[in-house]
PDB file of C-alpha atoms in Angstrom:
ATOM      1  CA  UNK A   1     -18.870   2.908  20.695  1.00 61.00           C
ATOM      2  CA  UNK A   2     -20.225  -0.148  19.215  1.00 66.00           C
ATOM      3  CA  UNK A   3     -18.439   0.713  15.943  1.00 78.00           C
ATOM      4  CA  UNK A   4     -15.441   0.871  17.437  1.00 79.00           C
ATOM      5  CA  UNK A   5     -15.516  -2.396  19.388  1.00 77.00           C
ATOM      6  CA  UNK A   6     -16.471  -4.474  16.620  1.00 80.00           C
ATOM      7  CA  UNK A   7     -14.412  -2.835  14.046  1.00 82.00           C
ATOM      8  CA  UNK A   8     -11.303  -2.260  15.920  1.00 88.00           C
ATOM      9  CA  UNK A   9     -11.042  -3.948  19.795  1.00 91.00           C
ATOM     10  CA  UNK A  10     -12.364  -7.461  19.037  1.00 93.00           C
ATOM     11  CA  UNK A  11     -10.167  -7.619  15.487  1.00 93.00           C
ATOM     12  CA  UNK A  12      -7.266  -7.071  17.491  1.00 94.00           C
ATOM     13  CA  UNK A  13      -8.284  -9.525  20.097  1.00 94.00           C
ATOM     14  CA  UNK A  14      -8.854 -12.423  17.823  1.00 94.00           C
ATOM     15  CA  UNK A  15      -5.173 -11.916  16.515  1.00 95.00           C
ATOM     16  CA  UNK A  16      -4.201 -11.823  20.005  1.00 95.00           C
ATOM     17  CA  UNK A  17      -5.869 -15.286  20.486  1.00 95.00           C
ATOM     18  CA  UNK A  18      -4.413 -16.610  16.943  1.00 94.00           C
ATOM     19  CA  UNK A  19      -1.493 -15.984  18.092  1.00 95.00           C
ATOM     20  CA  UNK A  20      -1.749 -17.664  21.715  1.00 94.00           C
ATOM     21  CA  UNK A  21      -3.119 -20.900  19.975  1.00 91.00           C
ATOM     22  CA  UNK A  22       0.339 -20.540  17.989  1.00 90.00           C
ATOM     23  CA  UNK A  23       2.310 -20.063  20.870  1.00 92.00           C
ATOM     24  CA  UNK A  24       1.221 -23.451  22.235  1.00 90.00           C
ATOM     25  CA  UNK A  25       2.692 -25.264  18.710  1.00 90.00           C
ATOM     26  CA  UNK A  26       6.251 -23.417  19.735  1.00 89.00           C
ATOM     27  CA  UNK A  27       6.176 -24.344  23.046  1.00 89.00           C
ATOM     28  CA  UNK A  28       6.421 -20.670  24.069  1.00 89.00           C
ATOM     29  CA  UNK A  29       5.010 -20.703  28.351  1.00 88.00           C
ATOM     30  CA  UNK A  30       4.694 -17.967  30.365  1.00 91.00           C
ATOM     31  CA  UNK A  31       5.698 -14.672  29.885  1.00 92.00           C
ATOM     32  CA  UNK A  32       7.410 -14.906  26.326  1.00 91.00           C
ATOM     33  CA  UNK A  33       3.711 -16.493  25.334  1.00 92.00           C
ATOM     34  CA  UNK A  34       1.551 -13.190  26.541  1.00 94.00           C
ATOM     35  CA  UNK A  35       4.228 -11.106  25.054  1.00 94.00           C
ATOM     36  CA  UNK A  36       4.594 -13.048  21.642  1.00 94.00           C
ATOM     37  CA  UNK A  37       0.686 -13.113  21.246  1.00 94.00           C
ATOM     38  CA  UNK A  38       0.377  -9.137  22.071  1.00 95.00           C
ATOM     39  CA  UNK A  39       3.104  -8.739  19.246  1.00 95.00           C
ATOM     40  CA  UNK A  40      -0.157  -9.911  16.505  1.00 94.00           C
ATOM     41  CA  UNK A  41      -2.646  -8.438  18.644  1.00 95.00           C
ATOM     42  CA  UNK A  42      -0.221  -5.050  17.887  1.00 96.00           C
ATOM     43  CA  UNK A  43       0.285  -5.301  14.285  1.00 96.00           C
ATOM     44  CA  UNK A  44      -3.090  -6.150  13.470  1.00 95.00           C
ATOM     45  CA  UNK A  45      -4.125  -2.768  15.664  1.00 96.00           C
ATOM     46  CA  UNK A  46      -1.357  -0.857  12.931  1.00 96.00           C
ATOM     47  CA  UNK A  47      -2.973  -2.349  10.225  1.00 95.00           C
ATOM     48  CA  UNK A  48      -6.472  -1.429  10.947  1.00 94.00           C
ATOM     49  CA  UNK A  49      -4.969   2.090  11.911  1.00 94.00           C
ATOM     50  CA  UNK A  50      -3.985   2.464   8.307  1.00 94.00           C
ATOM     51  CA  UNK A  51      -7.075   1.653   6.361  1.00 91.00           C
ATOM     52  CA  UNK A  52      -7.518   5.019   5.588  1.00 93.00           C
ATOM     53  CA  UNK A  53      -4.872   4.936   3.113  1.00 93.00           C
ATOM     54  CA  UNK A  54      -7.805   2.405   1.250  1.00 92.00           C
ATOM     55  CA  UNK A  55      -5.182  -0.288  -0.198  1.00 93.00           C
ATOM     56  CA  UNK A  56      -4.480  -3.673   1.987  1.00 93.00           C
ATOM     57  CA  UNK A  57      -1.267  -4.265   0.642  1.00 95.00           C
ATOM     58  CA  UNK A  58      -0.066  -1.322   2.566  1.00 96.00           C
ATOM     59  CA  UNK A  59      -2.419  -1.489   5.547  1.00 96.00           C
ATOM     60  CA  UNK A  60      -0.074  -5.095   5.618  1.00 96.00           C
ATOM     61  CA  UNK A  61       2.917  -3.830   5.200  1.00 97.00           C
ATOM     62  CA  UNK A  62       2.640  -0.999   8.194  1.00 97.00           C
ATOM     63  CA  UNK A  63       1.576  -4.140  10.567  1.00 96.00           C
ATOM     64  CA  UNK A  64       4.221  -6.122   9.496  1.00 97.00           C
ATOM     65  CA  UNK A  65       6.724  -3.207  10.348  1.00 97.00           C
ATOM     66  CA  UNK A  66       4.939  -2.521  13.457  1.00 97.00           C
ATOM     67  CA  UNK A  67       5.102  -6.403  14.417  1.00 97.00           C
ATOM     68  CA  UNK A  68       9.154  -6.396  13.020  1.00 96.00           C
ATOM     69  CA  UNK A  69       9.748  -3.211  15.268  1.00 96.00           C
ATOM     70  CA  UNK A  70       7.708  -4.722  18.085  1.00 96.00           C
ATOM     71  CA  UNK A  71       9.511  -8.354  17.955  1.00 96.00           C
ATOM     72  CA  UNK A  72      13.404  -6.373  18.239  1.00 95.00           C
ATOM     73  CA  UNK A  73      12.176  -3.880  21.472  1.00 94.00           C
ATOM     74  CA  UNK A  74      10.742  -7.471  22.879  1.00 95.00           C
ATOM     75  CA  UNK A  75      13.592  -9.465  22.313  1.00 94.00           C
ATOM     76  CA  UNK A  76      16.301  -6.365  23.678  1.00 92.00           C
ATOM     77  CA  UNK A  77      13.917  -5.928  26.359  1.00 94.00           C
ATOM     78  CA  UNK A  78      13.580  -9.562  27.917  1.00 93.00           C
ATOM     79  CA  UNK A  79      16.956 -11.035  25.757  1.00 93.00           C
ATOM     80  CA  UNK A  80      15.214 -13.684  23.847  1.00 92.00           C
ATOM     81  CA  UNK A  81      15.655 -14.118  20.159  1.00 92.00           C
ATOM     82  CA  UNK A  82      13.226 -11.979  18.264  1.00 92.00           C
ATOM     83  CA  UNK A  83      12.884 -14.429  15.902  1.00 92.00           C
ATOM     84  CA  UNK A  84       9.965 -16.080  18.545  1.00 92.00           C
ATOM     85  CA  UNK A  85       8.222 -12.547  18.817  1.00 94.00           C
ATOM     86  CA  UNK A  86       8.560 -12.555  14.617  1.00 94.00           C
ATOM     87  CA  UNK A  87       7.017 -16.018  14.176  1.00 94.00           C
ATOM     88  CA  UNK A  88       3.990 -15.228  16.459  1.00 95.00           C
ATOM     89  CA  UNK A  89       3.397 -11.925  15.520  1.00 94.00           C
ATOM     90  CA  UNK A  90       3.410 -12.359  12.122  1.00 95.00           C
ATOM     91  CA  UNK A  91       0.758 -15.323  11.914  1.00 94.00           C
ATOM     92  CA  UNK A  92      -2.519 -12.950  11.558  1.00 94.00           C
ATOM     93  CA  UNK A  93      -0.881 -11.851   8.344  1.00 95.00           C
ATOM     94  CA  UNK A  94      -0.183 -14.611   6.310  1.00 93.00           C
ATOM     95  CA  UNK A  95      -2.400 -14.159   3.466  1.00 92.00           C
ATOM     96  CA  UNK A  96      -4.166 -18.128   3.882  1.00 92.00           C
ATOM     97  CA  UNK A  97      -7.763 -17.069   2.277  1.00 94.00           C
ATOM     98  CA  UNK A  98      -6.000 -15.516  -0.760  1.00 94.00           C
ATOM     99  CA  UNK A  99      -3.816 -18.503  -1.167  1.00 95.00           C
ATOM    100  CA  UNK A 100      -6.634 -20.767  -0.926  1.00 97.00           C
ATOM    101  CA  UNK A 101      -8.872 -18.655  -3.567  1.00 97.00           C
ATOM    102  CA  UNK A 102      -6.113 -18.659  -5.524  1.00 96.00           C
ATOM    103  CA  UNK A 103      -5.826 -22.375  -5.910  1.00 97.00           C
ATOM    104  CA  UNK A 104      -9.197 -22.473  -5.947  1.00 97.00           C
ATOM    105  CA  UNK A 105      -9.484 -20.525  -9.120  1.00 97.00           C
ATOM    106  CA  UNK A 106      -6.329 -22.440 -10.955  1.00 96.00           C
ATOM    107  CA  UNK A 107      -8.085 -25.517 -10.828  1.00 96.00           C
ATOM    108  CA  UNK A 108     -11.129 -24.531 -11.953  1.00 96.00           C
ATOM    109  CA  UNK A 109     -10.095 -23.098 -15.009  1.00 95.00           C
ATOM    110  CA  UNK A 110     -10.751 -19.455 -14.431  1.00 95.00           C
ATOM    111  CA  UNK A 111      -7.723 -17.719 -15.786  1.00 95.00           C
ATOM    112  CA  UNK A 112      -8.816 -14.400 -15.315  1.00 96.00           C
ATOM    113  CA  UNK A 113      -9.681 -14.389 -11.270  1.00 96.00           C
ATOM    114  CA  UNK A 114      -6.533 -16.702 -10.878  1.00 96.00           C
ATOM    115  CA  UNK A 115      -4.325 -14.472 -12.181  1.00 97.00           C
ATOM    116  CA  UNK A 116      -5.852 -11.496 -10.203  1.00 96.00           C
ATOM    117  CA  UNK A 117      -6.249 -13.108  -7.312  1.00 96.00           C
ATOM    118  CA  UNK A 118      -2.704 -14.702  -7.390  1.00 96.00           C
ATOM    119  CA  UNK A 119      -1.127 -11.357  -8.548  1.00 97.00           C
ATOM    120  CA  UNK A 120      -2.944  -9.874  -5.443  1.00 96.00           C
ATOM    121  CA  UNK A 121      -1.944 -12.538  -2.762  1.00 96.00           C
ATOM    122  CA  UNK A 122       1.950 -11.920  -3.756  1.00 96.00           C
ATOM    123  CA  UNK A 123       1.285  -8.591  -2.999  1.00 96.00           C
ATOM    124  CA  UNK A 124       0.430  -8.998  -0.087  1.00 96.00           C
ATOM    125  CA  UNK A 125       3.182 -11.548   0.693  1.00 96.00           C
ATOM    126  CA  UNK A 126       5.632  -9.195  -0.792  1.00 97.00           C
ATOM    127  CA  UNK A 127       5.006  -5.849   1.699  1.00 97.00           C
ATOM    128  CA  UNK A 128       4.800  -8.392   4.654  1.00 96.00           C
ATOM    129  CA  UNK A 129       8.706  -9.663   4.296  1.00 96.00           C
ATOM    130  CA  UNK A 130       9.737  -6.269   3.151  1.00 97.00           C
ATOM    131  CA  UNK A 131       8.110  -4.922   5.689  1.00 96.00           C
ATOM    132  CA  UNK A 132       9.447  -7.015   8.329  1.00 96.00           C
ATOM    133  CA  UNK A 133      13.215  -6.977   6.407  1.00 96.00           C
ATOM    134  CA  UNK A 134      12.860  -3.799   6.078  1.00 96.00           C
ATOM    135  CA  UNK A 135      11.792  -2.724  10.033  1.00 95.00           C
ATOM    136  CA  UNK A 136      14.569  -5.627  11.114  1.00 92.00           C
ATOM    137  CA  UNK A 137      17.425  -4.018   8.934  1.00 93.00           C
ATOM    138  CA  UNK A 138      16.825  -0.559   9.848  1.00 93.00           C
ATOM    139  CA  UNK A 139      16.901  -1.485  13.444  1.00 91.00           C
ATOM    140  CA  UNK A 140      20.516  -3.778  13.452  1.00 89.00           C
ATOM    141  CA  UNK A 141      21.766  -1.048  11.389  1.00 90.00           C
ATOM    142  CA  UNK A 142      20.974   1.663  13.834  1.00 87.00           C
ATOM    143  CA  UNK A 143      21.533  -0.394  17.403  1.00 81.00           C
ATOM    144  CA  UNK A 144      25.321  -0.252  17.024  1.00 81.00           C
ATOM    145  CA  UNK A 145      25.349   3.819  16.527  1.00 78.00           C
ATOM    146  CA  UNK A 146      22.769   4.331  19.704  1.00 74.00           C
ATOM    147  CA  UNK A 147      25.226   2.047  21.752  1.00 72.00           C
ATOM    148  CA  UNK A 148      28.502   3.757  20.457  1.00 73.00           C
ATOM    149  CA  UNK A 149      26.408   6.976  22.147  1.00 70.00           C
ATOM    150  CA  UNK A 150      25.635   5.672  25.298  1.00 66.00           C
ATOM    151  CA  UNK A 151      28.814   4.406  25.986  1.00 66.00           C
ATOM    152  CA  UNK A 152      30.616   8.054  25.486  1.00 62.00           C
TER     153      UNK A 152
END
């Protein structure tokens, strides 16, 4: 039990509280800021659901589909943009510490973890806006053929 609260429950809530700090910068009140700030709390829970397949980059790029995914049902649901739910959401997986040891290493001269490390950090960059193009695409593309339904 103790396991799974530390590894899994408080995670989730410290993205959730990320994000409500964040909320506060974009002036989000009210409802849209408890639903923005479970939208992190959400992708962050994804991402931890997919360390079994033991790489980060695609633990990353599930939560950023699961955020991407989360953000459109949000925005459809209470018509807002989901641009807001995208913005919030996405904050707990901006890769800052791998941007910052990145630098770190450049300007110290050592080549070899810079390159690694920077190599790494794209990465990571790279499956969180495909994963969020990707999720965003898929569901524009498919909203106009589940409306064409409903309306017959």
């Amino acid at each position: 039990m103790m396991g799974f609260l530390t590894g899994f429950l408080l995670p989730c809530l410290y993205a959730v509280m990320a994000c409500v700090a964040f909320c506060f910068i974009l002036n989000q009140r009210g409802l849209l800021l408890v639903v923005s700030s479970l939208g992190g709390g959400v992708g962050w829970a994804v991402c931890l659901l997919c360390a079994f397949t033991g790489s980060d980059v695609i633990q990353y790029f599930a939560g950023a589909v699961a955020v991407a995914l989360y953000a459109e049902a949000m925005a459809r649901l209470l018509k807002a943009p989901a641009t807001g739910f995208l913005v919030v959401g996405i904050l707990p997986f901006v890769p800052g510490g791998g941007i910052y040891y990145t630098m770190e290493y450049c300007l110290s001269g050592n080549t070899q973890l810079f390159l690694s490390t920077g190599i790494h950090t794209f990465g990571v960059a790279g499956a969180v806006a495909v994963g969020l193009l990707l999720a965003s695409s898929l569901v524009r593309l498919a909203l106009p053929v589940f409306q064409r339904r409903s309306t017959r």
